[in-house]
Structures are given as C-alpha cells and as structure tokens.
Amino acid sequence: MALRVLATMIMVIAHQAHGSGRGSMGLASGITDPPIAGICSTSVSVHGYRCHEIDVETQDGFILSMQRIPEGRDGGGDTERPPVLIQHGVLVDGMTWLLNPPEQNLPLILADRGFDVWIANTRGTRYSCRHTSLQPIMNRCLNLLLQPHLDQYKWPDVLLAAVLRGFWNWSWDEMVVFDLPAIFDYVYSQTGQKAHYVGHSLGTLIALASFSEGLLVDKLKSAVLLSPIAYLSHMNTALGVAAAKVFAGEITTLFGLAEFNPKGEPVAKFLKALCDYPGVDCYDLLTSITGQNCCLNASTVDLFLKNEPQSTSTKNMVHLAQTVRDGVLAKYNYGNPYFNVMHYGEAKPPIYNLSNIPHNLPIFISYGGKDALSDVRDVELLLDSLKLHDVDKLTIQYIKDYAHADFIMGVNAKDIVYNQVVSFFNHQH
Ligand SMILES: *[C@@H]1O[C@H](CO)[C@@H](O)[C@H](O)[C@H]1NC(C)=O
Ligand SMILES: *[C@@H]1O[C@H](CO)[C@@H](O)[C@H](O)[C@H]1NC(C)=O
Ligand SMILES: *[C@@H]1O[C@H](CO)[C@@H](O)[C@H](O)[C@H]1NC(C)=O
C-alpha cells in the first residue's frame, strides 16, 4: 500500500516538474492582464466596506498580496485605529476568513469594532504567486501559467524546470524569515503603529517560530493564536498521519522541488491513494483533515470548497511532516547530516526554542477539544514550553466542542471567540 502511494507521489512530482499539470482552477485567460478578481472585490467591497488591494515584496523577491480594510461599514477611518494583521494557515488563503456572512467573520467584525484590518496571503497561494526576478511572462502564478499558455510560449523544458525549482524552493522557514517580516514592516510603515496579530494553524506556528528568534517583536503589540500548532506529534487525523508518513520520506531530495497543488489532478490522485489507507475515511474530506467541526454553515462549507484548498510547496509539506515525525519545532531537515552542515553548519537542523519568546508579550491562545490537527496534548506541550511566560500576559481559552475549522468559519465563533479577541486587544496599551 505504502508503495502504491509512493508511486503515485512520484507521478505527482514528475508530472508537475515537467509542466504538464493541468490544475482545475481555470482562472488564466491572458498573461499580460489576467482577469483576476481580488479578495477585496469578491468578499469585502460587496458588503459595503472599503478595501484596498496591496502588493508587498519580500526580501527574496516574492510579491505577496494583502487586503486592507481601513474602517468599518459605517466609516470611521479618520480616527487612529489600531492595526491588526490576520494570517491564515496552510493550504488556504486569506479568503477563508471572509466566507461567513459579514456579521460573523473575523476581519469585518474587527473593522466594525474600530480596527484597521490587514489580511495576509502567504507565498504560493492564488494571489501571492508572483516573483520579481522572473521574466515578465513568469510574473504570475506559475500554476496558472502552466495551463493554456505554455505551448504558445514554448519554454524549453530545462529552463522551465529550473525556474519552477527556484520558485517552489521554500518551506515555512522562509515564511518566518521573509513573509512575516515583509508584511509587518509594511503595516508599520503605513500606520506608524505596532500591530496586533491573529494567526490560525500554520499562521500560529510561523508566528511562534518568529517570536522565538526575536523577529517581529519590536513591531508587535500582541498575538492571538487560534488552533495553535507548534508540536504535531499527536495529530490524530488518519489522513494527516498517512500524508505525513509519505512526506517525511524526504521526497524532495528524491524528486526535486515542485508545487503541491491540491486542486491539480496529480495531487487529487495522490489524495485518492491516501484515502485507500486502512482507517482513513475520506467520505467527508474536510472532517477527515480537521476533525469533527461542531458549528459550520453548509453554505459556507460549499464556498470554502469552491475557493480552497490553495497551493503550497512540496518542501513545505515535507517540513510539516518532519514536525509531525520529530516532535520538535526545528528548521527544515535536508535529510542527511552533510547537507544540514552545508546549510546550517550543524548536522541537525537548529531548533526554534519557544522559551525564548519574550515573556512579557501579550498572548491569547484559543484551542478546541475536537481539533484533530491541533491536538489537545500537543497544545499542552506548547503551553508547557510557555510556562515561564508572565502569568498576566498569557490568556488561554479552551473550547470543548470546537475543531480546526470552527475557529475560522464557526457560525458562533463571534460569540465564543472573536468577542474575546476584541476585548483582549482592547486591554493592550
Ligand atoms: C449560513 O450562510 C448563509 C449564506 O451566507 C446565510 O444566509 C445564513 O444566514 C447562514 N446561517 C447561519 C445559521 O448563520
Ligand atoms: C534552494 O534553496 C537553498 C537555500 O535555501 C539553496 O541552497 C539551493 O541551492 C536551492 N535550490 C534550488 C534548486 O534553487
Ligand atoms: C531553550 O532555551 C532555554 C532558556 O533560554 C534553555 O534553558 C533551554 O535549554 C533551551 N532548550 C533547548 C532544547 O535548547
């Protein structure tokens, strides 16, 4: 069985590396002027809020898309409003925050409650798939490019493969080193204020890793971590565990660096193979990945499945799988001591030591009893590593019935979580 999955995986990677993968996103229809409706127009302005699309460049040349909602539906943008930066998790993008009706979703609630809201989209997702140093023709999500236009431009295979390897050559380490600093710097440069932060899932892991390295903390007022992930050893979704086993085989060293596009046919095949694993039930894919969510609205889930999942790099999936396997929060493991020494000067990848997070940083953690990705036992490990944190700077909320997706899409998340988040922010001065 494992062999079969691995064989599928080889197909996935080979297929994508040769640029013949045909995703099902169907968005591309012109290279110079791609008809992309941004998140502002599809999900914010329609509800009567002002919204700006913004591009932010990272030091390693990625162009990240952000949305700024500077005021509430009834205005109020003239007064000084505290900025809040909202960071989504893996395999989704900033739009997931906006799928519920306006009175139920976090960004618009924050805008109506007096905040200047900034939504981030990590590298590789639909709107953050551009890079400065690639040729203009490549200056769009490569995933989109690989579809109808490829033949027309006749890129030599070797050249294309090289560009692809460069483009997808990152894991969440690069989000820590490049993405978060770029967006924090940008928000600071525009507002002159330190920002509050809200992260979900991978958005919590990269934040914790950053804070532990002393990054961002001079531009940060407080941090809210929903479904926090730092340790993943107890992850109890059968699908997740099966996937982690396959990825932890360090497939990138065997098969090269490529896109992991869950909407593309090759990855769909890969998922299907995983679903044949004993104990894995893919009847309800969202549940089999996130755990039994208590409080989702069926129309929101439909919207979610139309817009997500989003691409990430295979290397990022491998890095996450290493976190599951190794039980420590460490940098990407190159798979053998020689390569690790080349990259880090040490045989093992350096760890992110969470005890180094400044003890006086105001942190709010909210976690759920039914969350299959952010398992209660792993959250307890995280809390244990924060045991030296100043007691009055750490707020912890436990929600018995919540699973992973309830925190972003729960119909009652406003009452249970977001109101607490707002009052937590209002208490920081
Ligand atoms: C579910 O979502 C639909 C569409 O946004 C909305 O009309 C409906 O009120 C929502 N239901 C609940 C219980 O919030
Ligand atoms: C990928 O990035 C690493 C540094 O993080 C670099 O050493 C390596 O050469 C890069 N590989 C490719 C194919 O770009
Ligand atoms: C993490 O840092 C703390 C204090 O800064 C230190 O006591 C501890 O040994 C470190 N842990 C590891 C695994 O290096």
PDB file of N, CA, C and O in Angstrom, residues 276-319:
ATOM      1  N   ASP A 276      -7.214   5.352   0.395  1.00  0.00           N
ATOM      2  CA  ASP A 276      -7.342   3.903   0.440  1.00  0.00           C
ATOM      3  C   ASP A 276      -6.607   3.310   1.636  1.00  0.00           C
ATOM      4  O   ASP A 276      -6.684   2.117   1.889  1.00  0.00           O
ATOM      5  N   TYR A 277      -5.862   4.143   2.356  1.00  0.00           N
ATOM      6  CA  TYR A 277      -5.167   3.667   3.555  1.00  0.00           C
ATOM      7  C   TYR A 277      -6.173   3.100   4.545  1.00  0.00           C
ATOM      8  O   TYR A 277      -7.249   3.662   4.717  1.00  0.00           O
ATOM      9  N   PRO A 278      -5.800   2.018   5.229  1.00  0.00           N
ATOM     10  CA  PRO A 278      -6.703   1.496   6.257  1.00  0.00           C
ATOM     11  C   PRO A 278      -6.968   2.566   7.318  1.00  0.00           C
ATOM     12  O   PRO A 278      -6.040   3.262   7.737  1.00  0.00           O
ATOM     13  N   GLY A 279      -8.204   2.727   7.704  1.00  0.00           N
ATOM     14  CA  GLY A 279      -8.529   3.678   8.769  1.00  0.00           C
ATOM     15  C   GLY A 279      -8.776   5.079   8.280  1.00  0.00           C
ATOM     16  O   GLY A 279      -9.250   5.926   9.024  1.00  0.00           O
ATOM     17  N   VAL A 280      -8.449   5.366   7.025  1.00  0.00           N
ATOM     18  CA  VAL A 280      -8.673   6.715   6.517  1.00  0.00           C
ATOM     19  C   VAL A 280     -10.048   6.777   5.845  1.00  0.00           C
ATOM     20  O   VAL A 280     -10.338   6.008   4.945  1.00  0.00           O
ATOM     21  N   ASP A 281     -10.884   7.671   6.321  1.00  0.00           N
ATOM     22  CA  ASP A 281     -12.211   7.814   5.748  1.00  0.00           C
ATOM     23  C   ASP A 281     -12.311   9.174   5.087  1.00  0.00           C
ATOM     24  O   ASP A 281     -12.286  10.201   5.739  1.00  0.00           O
ATOM     25  N   CYS A 282     -12.381   9.169   3.764  1.00  0.00           N
ATOM     26  CA  CYS A 282     -12.379  10.441   3.057  1.00  0.00           C
ATOM     27  C   CYS A 282     -13.771  10.846   2.606  1.00  0.00           C
ATOM     28  O   CYS A 282     -13.927  11.722   1.773  1.00  0.00           O
ATOM     29  N   TYR A 283     -14.772  10.180   3.159  1.00  0.00           N
ATOM     30  CA  TYR A 283     -16.127  10.498   2.740  1.00  0.00           C
ATOM     31  C   TYR A 283     -16.373  11.995   2.887  1.00  0.00           C
ATOM     32  O   TYR A 283     -16.911  12.657   2.034  1.00  0.00           O
ATOM     33  N   ASP A 284     -15.916  12.520   4.003  1.00  0.00           N
ATOM     34  CA  ASP A 284     -16.051  13.946   4.242  1.00  0.00           C
ATOM     35  C   ASP A 284     -14.638  14.486   4.443  1.00  0.00           C
ATOM     36  O   ASP A 284     -14.077  14.424   5.516  1.00  0.00           O
ATOM     37  N   LEU A 285     -14.073  15.016   3.350  1.00  0.00           N
ATOM     38  CA  LEU A 285     -12.650  15.345   3.346  1.00  0.00           C
ATOM     39  C   LEU A 285     -12.294  16.401   4.396  1.00  0.00           C
ATOM     40  O   LEU A 285     -11.284  16.303   5.081  1.00  0.00           O
ATOM     41  N   LEU A 286     -13.146  17.408   4.521  1.00  0.00           N
ATOM     42  CA  LEU A 286     -12.853  18.476   5.483  1.00  0.00           C
ATOM     43  C   LEU A 286     -12.762  17.902   6.893  1.00  0.00           C
ATOM     44  O   LEU A 286     -11.821  18.177   7.637  1.00  0.00           O
ATOM     45  N   THR A 287     -13.745  17.047   7.237  1.00  0.00           N
ATOM     46  CA  THR A 287     -13.740  16.436   8.565  1.00  0.00           C
ATOM     47  C   THR A 287     -12.542  15.521   8.734  1.00  0.00           C
ATOM     48  O   THR A 287     -11.899  15.520   9.789  1.00  0.00           O
ATOM     49  N   SER A 288     -12.202  14.788   7.684  1.00  0.00           N
ATOM     50  CA  SER A 288     -11.109  13.830   7.852  1.00  0.00           C
ATOM     51  C   SER A 288      -9.770  14.559   8.013  1.00  0.00           C
ATOM     52  O   SER A 288      -8.818  13.996   8.509  1.00  0.00           O
ATOM     53  N   ILE A 289      -9.707  15.821   7.620  1.00  0.00           N
ATOM     54  CA  ILE A 289      -8.474  16.575   7.833  1.00  0.00           C
ATOM     55  C   ILE A 289      -8.503  17.371   9.134  1.00  0.00           C
ATOM     56  O   ILE A 289      -7.525  17.416   9.874  1.00  0.00           O
ATOM     57  N   THR A 290      -9.630  17.995   9.444  1.00  0.00           N
ATOM     58  CA  THR A 290      -9.636  18.972  10.544  1.00  0.00           C
ATOM     59  C   THR A 290     -10.196  18.452  11.845  1.00  0.00           C
ATOM     60  O   THR A 290     -10.045  19.084  12.886  1.00  0.00           O
ATOM     61  N   GLY A 291     -10.910  17.305  11.808  1.00  0.00           N
ATOM     62  CA  GLY A 291     -11.651  16.857  12.987  1.00  0.00           C
ATOM     63  C   GLY A 291     -13.119  17.232  12.837  1.00  0.00           C
ATOM     64  O   GLY A 291     -13.502  17.910  11.882  1.00  0.00           O
ATOM     65  N   GLN A 292     -13.931  16.769  13.800  1.00  0.00           N
ATOM     66  CA  GLN A 292     -15.379  16.967  13.718  1.00  0.00           C
ATOM     67  C   GLN A 292     -15.750  18.389  14.142  1.00  0.00           C
ATOM     68  O   GLN A 292     -15.891  18.670  15.318  1.00  0.00           O
ATOM     69  N   ASN A 293     -15.890  19.282  13.164  1.00  0.00           N
ATOM     70  CA  ASN A 293     -16.277  20.661  13.485  1.00  0.00           C
ATOM     71  C   ASN A 293     -17.727  20.702  13.935  1.00  0.00           C
ATOM     72  O   ASN A 293     -18.582  20.043  13.348  1.00  0.00           O
ATOM     73  N   CYS A 294     -17.982  21.470  14.975  1.00  0.00           N
ATOM     74  CA  CYS A 294     -19.347  21.444  15.529  1.00  0.00           C
ATOM     75  C   CYS A 294     -20.290  22.357  14.793  1.00  0.00           C
ATOM     76  O   CYS A 294     -21.478  22.137  14.724  1.00  0.00           O
ATOM     77  N   CYS A 295     -19.736  23.487  14.234  1.00  0.00           N
ATOM     78  CA  CYS A 295     -20.605  24.637  14.046  1.00  0.00           C
ATOM     79  C   CYS A 295     -20.479  25.291  12.676  1.00  0.00           C
ATOM     80  O   CYS A 295     -20.514  26.512  12.571  1.00  0.00           O
ATOM     81  N   LEU A 296     -20.310  24.466  11.642  1.00  0.00           N
ATOM     82  CA  LEU A 296     -20.148  25.069  10.320  1.00  0.00           C
ATOM     83  C   LEU A 296     -21.492  25.218   9.614  1.00  0.00           C
ATOM     84  O   LEU A 296     -22.392  24.399   9.781  1.00  0.00           O
ATOM     85  N   ASN A 297     -21.579  26.263   8.805  1.00  0.00           N
ATOM     86  CA  ASN A 297     -22.744  26.549   7.986  1.00  0.00           C
ATOM     87  C   ASN A 297     -22.528  25.874   6.625  1.00  0.00           C
ATOM     88  O   ASN A 297     -21.515  26.105   5.969  1.00  0.00           O
ATOM     89  N   ALA A 298     -23.489  25.054   6.202  1.00  0.00           N
ATOM     90  CA  ALA A 298     -23.313  24.278   4.967  1.00  0.00           C
ATOM     91  C   ALA A 298     -23.014  25.170   3.761  1.00  0.00           C
ATOM     92  O   ALA A 298     -22.193  24.819   2.912  1.00  0.00           O
ATOM     93  N   SER A 299     -23.628  26.364   3.689  1.00  0.00           N
ATOM     94  CA  SER A 299     -23.321  27.201   2.511  1.00  0.00           C
ATOM     95  C   SER A 299     -21.911  27.752   2.596  1.00  0.00           C
ATOM     96  O   SER A 299     -21.257  27.965   1.575  1.00  0.00           O
ATOM     97  N   THR A 300     -21.420  27.977   3.816  1.00  0.00           N
ATOM     98  CA  THR A 300     -20.035  28.434   3.953  1.00  0.00           C
ATOM     99  C   THR A 300     -19.065  27.328   3.546  1.00  0.00           C
ATOM    100  O   THR A 300     -18.057  27.587   2.880  1.00  0.00           O
ATOM    101  N   VAL A 301     -19.379  26.103   3.919  1.00  0.00           N
ATOM    102  CA  VAL A 301     -18.508  24.989   3.536  1.00  0.00           C
ATOM    103  C   VAL A 301     -18.473  24.849   2.010  1.00  0.00           C
ATOM    104  O   VAL A 301     -17.404  24.637   1.425  1.00  0.00           O
ATOM    105  N   ASP A 302     -19.632  25.025   1.362  1.00  0.00           N
ATOM    106  CA  ASP A 302     -19.655  24.996  -0.108  1.00  0.00           C
ATOM    107  C   ASP A 302     -18.731  26.056  -0.692  1.00  0.00           C
ATOM    108  O   ASP A 302     -17.946  25.792  -1.599  1.00  0.00           O
ATOM    109  N   LEU A 303     -18.822  27.265  -0.153  1.00  0.00           N
ATOM    110  CA  LEU A 303     -17.955  28.357  -0.610  1.00  0.00           C
ATOM    111  C   LEU A 303     -16.494  28.000  -0.382  1.00  0.00           C
ATOM    112  O   LEU A 303     -15.632  28.249  -1.222  1.00  0.00           O
ATOM    113  N   PHE A 304     -16.236  27.431   0.780  1.00  0.00           N
ATOM    114  CA  PHE A 304     -14.868  27.037   1.127  1.00  0.00           C
ATOM    115  C   PHE A 304     -14.329  26.067   0.073  1.00  0.00           C
ATOM    116  O   PHE A 304     -13.228  26.244  -0.439  1.00  0.00           O
ATOM    117  N   LEU A 305     -15.121  25.069  -0.262  1.00  0.00           N
ATOM    118  CA  LEU A 305     -14.649  24.066  -1.205  1.00  0.00           C
ATOM    119  C   LEU A 305     -14.500  24.632  -2.612  1.00  0.00           C
ATOM    120  O   LEU A 305     -13.719  24.132  -3.411  1.00  0.00           O
ATOM    121  N   LYS A 306     -15.226  25.718  -2.910  1.00  0.00           N
ATOM    122  CA  LYS A 306     -15.046  26.366  -4.208  1.00  0.00           C
ATOM    123  C   LYS A 306     -13.732  27.145  -4.259  1.00  0.00           C
ATOM    124  O   LYS A 306     -13.112  27.271  -5.300  1.00  0.00           O
ATOM    125  N   ASN A 307     -13.317  27.718  -3.139  1.00  0.00           N
ATOM    126  CA  ASN A 307     -12.161  28.620  -3.129  1.00  0.00           C
ATOM    127  C   ASN A 307     -10.866  27.990  -2.643  1.00  0.00           C
ATOM    128  O   ASN A 307      -9.785  28.452  -2.961  1.00  0.00           O
ATOM    129  N   GLU A 308     -10.965  26.972  -1.847  1.00  0.00           N
ATOM    130  CA  GLU A 308      -9.804  26.321  -1.292  1.00  0.00           C
ATOM    131  C   GLU A 308      -9.869  24.846  -1.712  1.00  0.00           C
ATOM    132  O   GLU A 308     -10.882  24.421  -2.210  1.00  0.00           O
ATOM    133  N   PRO A 309      -8.856  24.043  -1.492  1.00  0.00           N
ATOM    134  CA  PRO A 309      -7.547  24.422  -0.971  1.00  0.00           C
ATOM    135  C   PRO A 309      -6.669  25.130  -2.000  1.00  0.00           C
ATOM    136  O   PRO A 309      -6.921  25.071  -3.189  1.00  0.00           O
ATOM    137  N   GLN A 310      -5.644  25.771  -1.473  1.00  0.00           N
ATOM    138  CA  GLN A 310      -4.668  26.502  -2.273  1.00  0.00           C
ATOM    139  C   GLN A 310      -3.335  25.738  -2.314  1.00  0.00           C
ATOM    140  O   GLN A 310      -3.096  24.884  -1.496  1.00  0.00           O
ATOM    141  N   SER A 311      -2.507  26.150  -3.253  1.00  0.00           N
ATOM    142  CA  SER A 311      -1.205  25.503  -3.381  1.00  0.00           C
ATOM    143  C   SER A 311      -0.236  25.905  -2.279  1.00  0.00           C
ATOM    144  O   SER A 311      -0.334  26.981  -1.702  1.00  0.00           O
ATOM    145  N   THR A 312       0.686  25.014  -2.022  1.00  0.00           N
ATOM    146  CA  THR A 312       1.875  25.381  -1.269  1.00  0.00           C
ATOM    147  C   THR A 312       3.025  24.619  -1.934  1.00  0.00           C
ATOM    148  O   THR A 312       2.834  24.011  -2.979  1.00  0.00           O
ATOM    149  N   SER A 313       4.222  24.683  -1.347  1.00  0.00           N
ATOM    150  CA  SER A 313       5.318  23.936  -1.965  1.00  0.00           C
ATOM    151  C   SER A 313       5.377  22.539  -1.358  1.00  0.00           C
ATOM    152  O   SER A 313       5.019  22.343  -0.194  1.00  0.00           O
ATOM    153  N   THR A 314       5.838  21.593  -2.140  1.00  0.00           N
ATOM    154  CA  THR A 314       6.042  20.249  -1.613  1.00  0.00           C
ATOM    155  C   THR A 314       7.024  20.283  -0.445  1.00  0.00           C
ATOM    156  O   THR A 314       6.845  19.600   0.559  1.00  0.00           O
ATOM    157  N   LYS A 315       8.026  21.158  -0.562  1.00  0.00           N
ATOM    158  CA  LYS A 315       9.028  21.269   0.511  1.00  0.00           C
ATOM    159  C   LYS A 315       8.366  21.697   1.830  1.00  0.00           C
ATOM    160  O   LYS A 315       8.764  21.247   2.909  1.00  0.00           O
ATOM    161  N   ASN A 316       7.356  22.548   1.734  1.00  0.00           N
ATOM    162  CA  ASN A 316       6.649  22.979   2.939  1.00  0.00           C
ATOM    163  C   ASN A 316       5.902  21.799   3.568  1.00  0.00           C
ATOM    164  O   ASN A 316       5.902  21.626   4.792  1.00  0.00           O
ATOM    165  N   MET A 317       5.278  20.962   2.727  1.00  0.00           N
ATOM    166  CA  MET A 317       4.579  19.786   3.240  1.00  0.00           C
ATOM    167  C   MET A 317       5.568  18.823   3.900  1.00  0.00           C
ATOM    168  O   MET A 317       5.289  18.231   4.933  1.00  0.00           O
ATOM    169  N   VAL A 318       6.738  18.702   3.287  1.00  0.00           N
ATOM    170  CA  VAL A 318       7.763  17.823   3.868  1.00  0.00           C
ATOM    171  C   VAL A 318       8.200  18.362   5.230  1.00  0.00           C
ATOM    172  O   VAL A 318       8.312  17.628   6.207  1.00  0.00           O
ATOM    173  N   HIS A 319       8.397  19.682   5.295  1.00  0.00           N
ATOM    174  CA  HIS A 319       8.828  20.291   6.553  1.00  0.00           C
ATOM    175  C   HIS A 319       7.784  20.062   7.658  1.00  0.00           C
ATOM    176  O   HIS A 319       8.114  19.725   8.795  1.00  0.00           O
TER     177      HIS A 319
END
